[in-house]
mmCIF file of C-alpha atoms in Angstrom:
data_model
loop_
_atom_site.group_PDB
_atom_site.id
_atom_site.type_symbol
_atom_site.label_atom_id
_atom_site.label_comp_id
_atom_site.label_asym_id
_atom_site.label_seq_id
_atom_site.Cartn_x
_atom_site.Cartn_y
_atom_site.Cartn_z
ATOM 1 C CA UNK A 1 -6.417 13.456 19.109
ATOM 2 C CA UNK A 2 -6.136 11.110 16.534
ATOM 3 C CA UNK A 3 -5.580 10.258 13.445
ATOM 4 C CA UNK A 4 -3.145 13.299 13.472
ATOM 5 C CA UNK A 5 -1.635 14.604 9.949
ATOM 6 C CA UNK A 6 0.175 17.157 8.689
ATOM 7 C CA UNK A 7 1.774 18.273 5.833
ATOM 8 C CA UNK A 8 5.091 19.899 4.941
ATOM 9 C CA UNK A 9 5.600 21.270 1.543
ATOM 10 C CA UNK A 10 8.414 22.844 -0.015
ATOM 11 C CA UNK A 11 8.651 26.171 -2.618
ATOM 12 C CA UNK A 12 8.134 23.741 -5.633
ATOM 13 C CA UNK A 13 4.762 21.895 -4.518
ATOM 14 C CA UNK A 14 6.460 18.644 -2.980
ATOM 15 C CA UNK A 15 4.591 17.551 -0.473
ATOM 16 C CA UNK A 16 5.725 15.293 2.860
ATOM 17 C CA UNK A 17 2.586 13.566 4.680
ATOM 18 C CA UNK A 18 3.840 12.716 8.200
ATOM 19 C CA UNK A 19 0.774 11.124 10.818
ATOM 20 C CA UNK A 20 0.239 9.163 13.968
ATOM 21 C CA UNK A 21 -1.611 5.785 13.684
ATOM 22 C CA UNK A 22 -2.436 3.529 16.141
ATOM 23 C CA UNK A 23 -1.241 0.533 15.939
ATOM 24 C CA UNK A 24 -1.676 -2.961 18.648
ATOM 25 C CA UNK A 25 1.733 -2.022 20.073
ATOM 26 C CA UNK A 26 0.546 1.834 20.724
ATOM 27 C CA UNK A 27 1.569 3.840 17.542
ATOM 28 C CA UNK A 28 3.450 4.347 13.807
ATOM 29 C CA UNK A 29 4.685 7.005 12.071
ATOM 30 C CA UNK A 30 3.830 7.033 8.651
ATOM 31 C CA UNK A 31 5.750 9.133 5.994
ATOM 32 C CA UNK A 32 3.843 9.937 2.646
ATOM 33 C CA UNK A 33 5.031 11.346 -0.486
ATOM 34 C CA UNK A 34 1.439 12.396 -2.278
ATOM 35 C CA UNK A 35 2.612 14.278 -4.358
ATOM 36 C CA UNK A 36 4.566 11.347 -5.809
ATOM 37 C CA UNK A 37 3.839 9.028 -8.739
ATOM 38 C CA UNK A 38 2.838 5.610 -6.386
ATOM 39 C CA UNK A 39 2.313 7.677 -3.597
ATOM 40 C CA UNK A 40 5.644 5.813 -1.689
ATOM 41 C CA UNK A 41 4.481 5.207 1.774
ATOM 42 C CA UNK A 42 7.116 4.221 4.735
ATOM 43 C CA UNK A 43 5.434 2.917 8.387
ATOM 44 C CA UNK A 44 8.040 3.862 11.153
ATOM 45 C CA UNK A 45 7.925 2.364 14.992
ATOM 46 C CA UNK A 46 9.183 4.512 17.469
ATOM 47 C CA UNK A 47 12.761 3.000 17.553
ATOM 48 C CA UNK A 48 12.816 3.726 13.583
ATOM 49 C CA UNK A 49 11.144 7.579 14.335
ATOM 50 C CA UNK A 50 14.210 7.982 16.775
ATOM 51 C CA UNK A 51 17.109 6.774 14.071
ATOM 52 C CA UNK A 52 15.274 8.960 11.665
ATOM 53 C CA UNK A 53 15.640 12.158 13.686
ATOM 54 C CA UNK A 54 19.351 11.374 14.381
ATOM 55 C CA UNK A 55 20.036 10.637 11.070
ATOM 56 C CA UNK A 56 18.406 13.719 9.555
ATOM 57 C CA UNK A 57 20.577 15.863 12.200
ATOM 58 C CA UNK A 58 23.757 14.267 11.370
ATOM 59 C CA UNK A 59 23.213 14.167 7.036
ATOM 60 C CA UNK A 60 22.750 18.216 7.893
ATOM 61 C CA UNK A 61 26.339 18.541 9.371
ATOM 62 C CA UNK A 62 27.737 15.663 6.708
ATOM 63 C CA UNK A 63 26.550 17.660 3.845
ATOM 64 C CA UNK A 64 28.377 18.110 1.129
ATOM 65 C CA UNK A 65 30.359 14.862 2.819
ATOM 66 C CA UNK A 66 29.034 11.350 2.456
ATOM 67 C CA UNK A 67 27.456 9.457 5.671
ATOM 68 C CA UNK A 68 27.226 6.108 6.283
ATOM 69 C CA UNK A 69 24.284 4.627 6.291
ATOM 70 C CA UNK A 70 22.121 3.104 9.283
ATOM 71 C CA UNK A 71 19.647 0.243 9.586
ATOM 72 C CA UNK A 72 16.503 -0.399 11.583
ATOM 73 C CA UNK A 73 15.298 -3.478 12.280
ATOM 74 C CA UNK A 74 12.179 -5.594 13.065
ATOM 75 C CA UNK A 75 8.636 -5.032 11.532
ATOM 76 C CA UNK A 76 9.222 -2.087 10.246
ATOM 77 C CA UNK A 77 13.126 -2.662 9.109
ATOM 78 C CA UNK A 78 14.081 0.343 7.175
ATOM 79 C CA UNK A 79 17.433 1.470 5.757
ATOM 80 C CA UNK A 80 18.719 5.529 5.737
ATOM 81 C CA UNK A 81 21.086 6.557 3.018
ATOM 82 C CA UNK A 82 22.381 10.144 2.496
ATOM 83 C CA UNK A 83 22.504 10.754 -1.095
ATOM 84 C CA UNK A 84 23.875 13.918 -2.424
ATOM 85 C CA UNK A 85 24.237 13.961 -6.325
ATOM 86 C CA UNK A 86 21.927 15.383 -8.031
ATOM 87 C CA UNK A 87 21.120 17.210 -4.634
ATOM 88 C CA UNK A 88 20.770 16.218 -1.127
ATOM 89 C CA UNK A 89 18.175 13.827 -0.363
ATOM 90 C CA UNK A 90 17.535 11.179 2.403
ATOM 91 C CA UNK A 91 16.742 7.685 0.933
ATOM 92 C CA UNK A 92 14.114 5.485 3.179
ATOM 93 C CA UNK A 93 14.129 1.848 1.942
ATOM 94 C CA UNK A 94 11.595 -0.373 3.709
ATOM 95 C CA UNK A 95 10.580 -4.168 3.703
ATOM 96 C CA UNK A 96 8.087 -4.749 6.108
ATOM 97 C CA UNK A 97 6.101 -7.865 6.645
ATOM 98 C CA UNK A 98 3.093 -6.440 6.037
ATOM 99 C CA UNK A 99 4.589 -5.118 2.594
ATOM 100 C CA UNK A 100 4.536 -6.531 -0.897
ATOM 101 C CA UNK A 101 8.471 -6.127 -1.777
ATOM 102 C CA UNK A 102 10.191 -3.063 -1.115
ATOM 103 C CA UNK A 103 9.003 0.459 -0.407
ATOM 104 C CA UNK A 104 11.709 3.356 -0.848
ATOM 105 C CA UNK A 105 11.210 7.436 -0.441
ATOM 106 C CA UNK A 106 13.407 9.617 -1.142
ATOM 107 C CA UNK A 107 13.388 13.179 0.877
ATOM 108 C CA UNK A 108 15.102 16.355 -0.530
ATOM 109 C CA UNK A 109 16.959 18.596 1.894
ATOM 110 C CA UNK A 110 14.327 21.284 1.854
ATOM 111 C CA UNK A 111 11.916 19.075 3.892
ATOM 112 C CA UNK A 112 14.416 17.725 6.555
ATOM 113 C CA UNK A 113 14.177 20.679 9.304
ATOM 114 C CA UNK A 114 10.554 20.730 9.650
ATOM 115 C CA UNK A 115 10.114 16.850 9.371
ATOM 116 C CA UNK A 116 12.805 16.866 12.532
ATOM 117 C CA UNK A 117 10.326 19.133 14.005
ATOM 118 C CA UNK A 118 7.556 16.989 13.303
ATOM 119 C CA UNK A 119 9.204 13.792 14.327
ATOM 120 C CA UNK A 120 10.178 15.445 17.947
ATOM 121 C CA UNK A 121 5.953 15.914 18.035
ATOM 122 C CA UNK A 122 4.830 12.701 16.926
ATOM 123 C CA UNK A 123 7.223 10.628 19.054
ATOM 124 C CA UNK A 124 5.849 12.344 21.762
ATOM 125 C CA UNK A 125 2.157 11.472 20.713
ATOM 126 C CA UNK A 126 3.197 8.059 19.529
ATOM 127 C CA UNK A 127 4.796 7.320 22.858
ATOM 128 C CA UNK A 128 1.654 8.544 24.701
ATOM 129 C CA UNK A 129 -0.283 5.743 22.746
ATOM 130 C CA UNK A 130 1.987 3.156 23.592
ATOM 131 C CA UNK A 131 1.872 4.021 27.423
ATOM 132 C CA UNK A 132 -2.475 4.287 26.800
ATOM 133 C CA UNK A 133 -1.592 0.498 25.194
ATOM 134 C CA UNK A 134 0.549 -0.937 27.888
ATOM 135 C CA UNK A 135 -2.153 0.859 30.423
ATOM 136 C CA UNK A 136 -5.113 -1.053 29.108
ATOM 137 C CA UNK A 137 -3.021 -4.438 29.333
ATOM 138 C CA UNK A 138 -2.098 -4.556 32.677
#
């Protein structure tokens, strides 16, 4: 079942990796821009995968209105911003611990109702791992 990946790409080529690793605490979420110079890269736990989704449902009812942002914390601390000028995209910020500085991705409108989608599936999966995890401990 695993490594699972898949990609979303929009009419102009852009390109949104989204995948299940495991991980010692069961499972991340890892967002990939490839088809970015730098390749940005964001690691999300499954509290950060579950902000994520909210936040991509509410910047699609804010549009054209601002929205404030929201934080994650802990390993994988990330921050969501809704920018909209140019043109509506979701800004991921990250410092992890495991990161040299600060990673940031920015995700156009075109790609947020299939990465929803996605997210709903690889919660599921991620969760799964965690449970496999927790399992093997006890």
């Amino acid at each position: 079942m695993f490594p699972r990946i898949r990609e979303i790409t929009d009419a102009f080529g852009g390109r949104l990796r989204v995948s299940v690793e495991e991980h010692p605490s069961g499972a991340l979420v890892v967002l990939e821009r490839p088809d970015l110079p730098g390749r940005p890269r964001i690691l999300l736990d499954g509290y950060g995968v579950d902000v994520l989704s909210g936040y991509i449902m509410s910047a699609r009812l804010s549009v054209p209105h601002e929205l404030p942002d929201e934080h994650v914390d802990g390993m994988f601390g990330t921050r969501f911003r809704l920018g909209l000028e140019p043109c509506a995209t979701l800004a991921l910020t990250q410092n992890g611990t495991e990161h040299n500085g600060a990673d940031a991705m920015d995700i156009p409108a075109p790609f947020w109702d299939r990465l929803y989608a996605e997210l709903c599936l690889v919660s599921a999966h991620a969760r799964e791992l965690a449970r496999r995890v927790e399992a093997r401990i006890h």
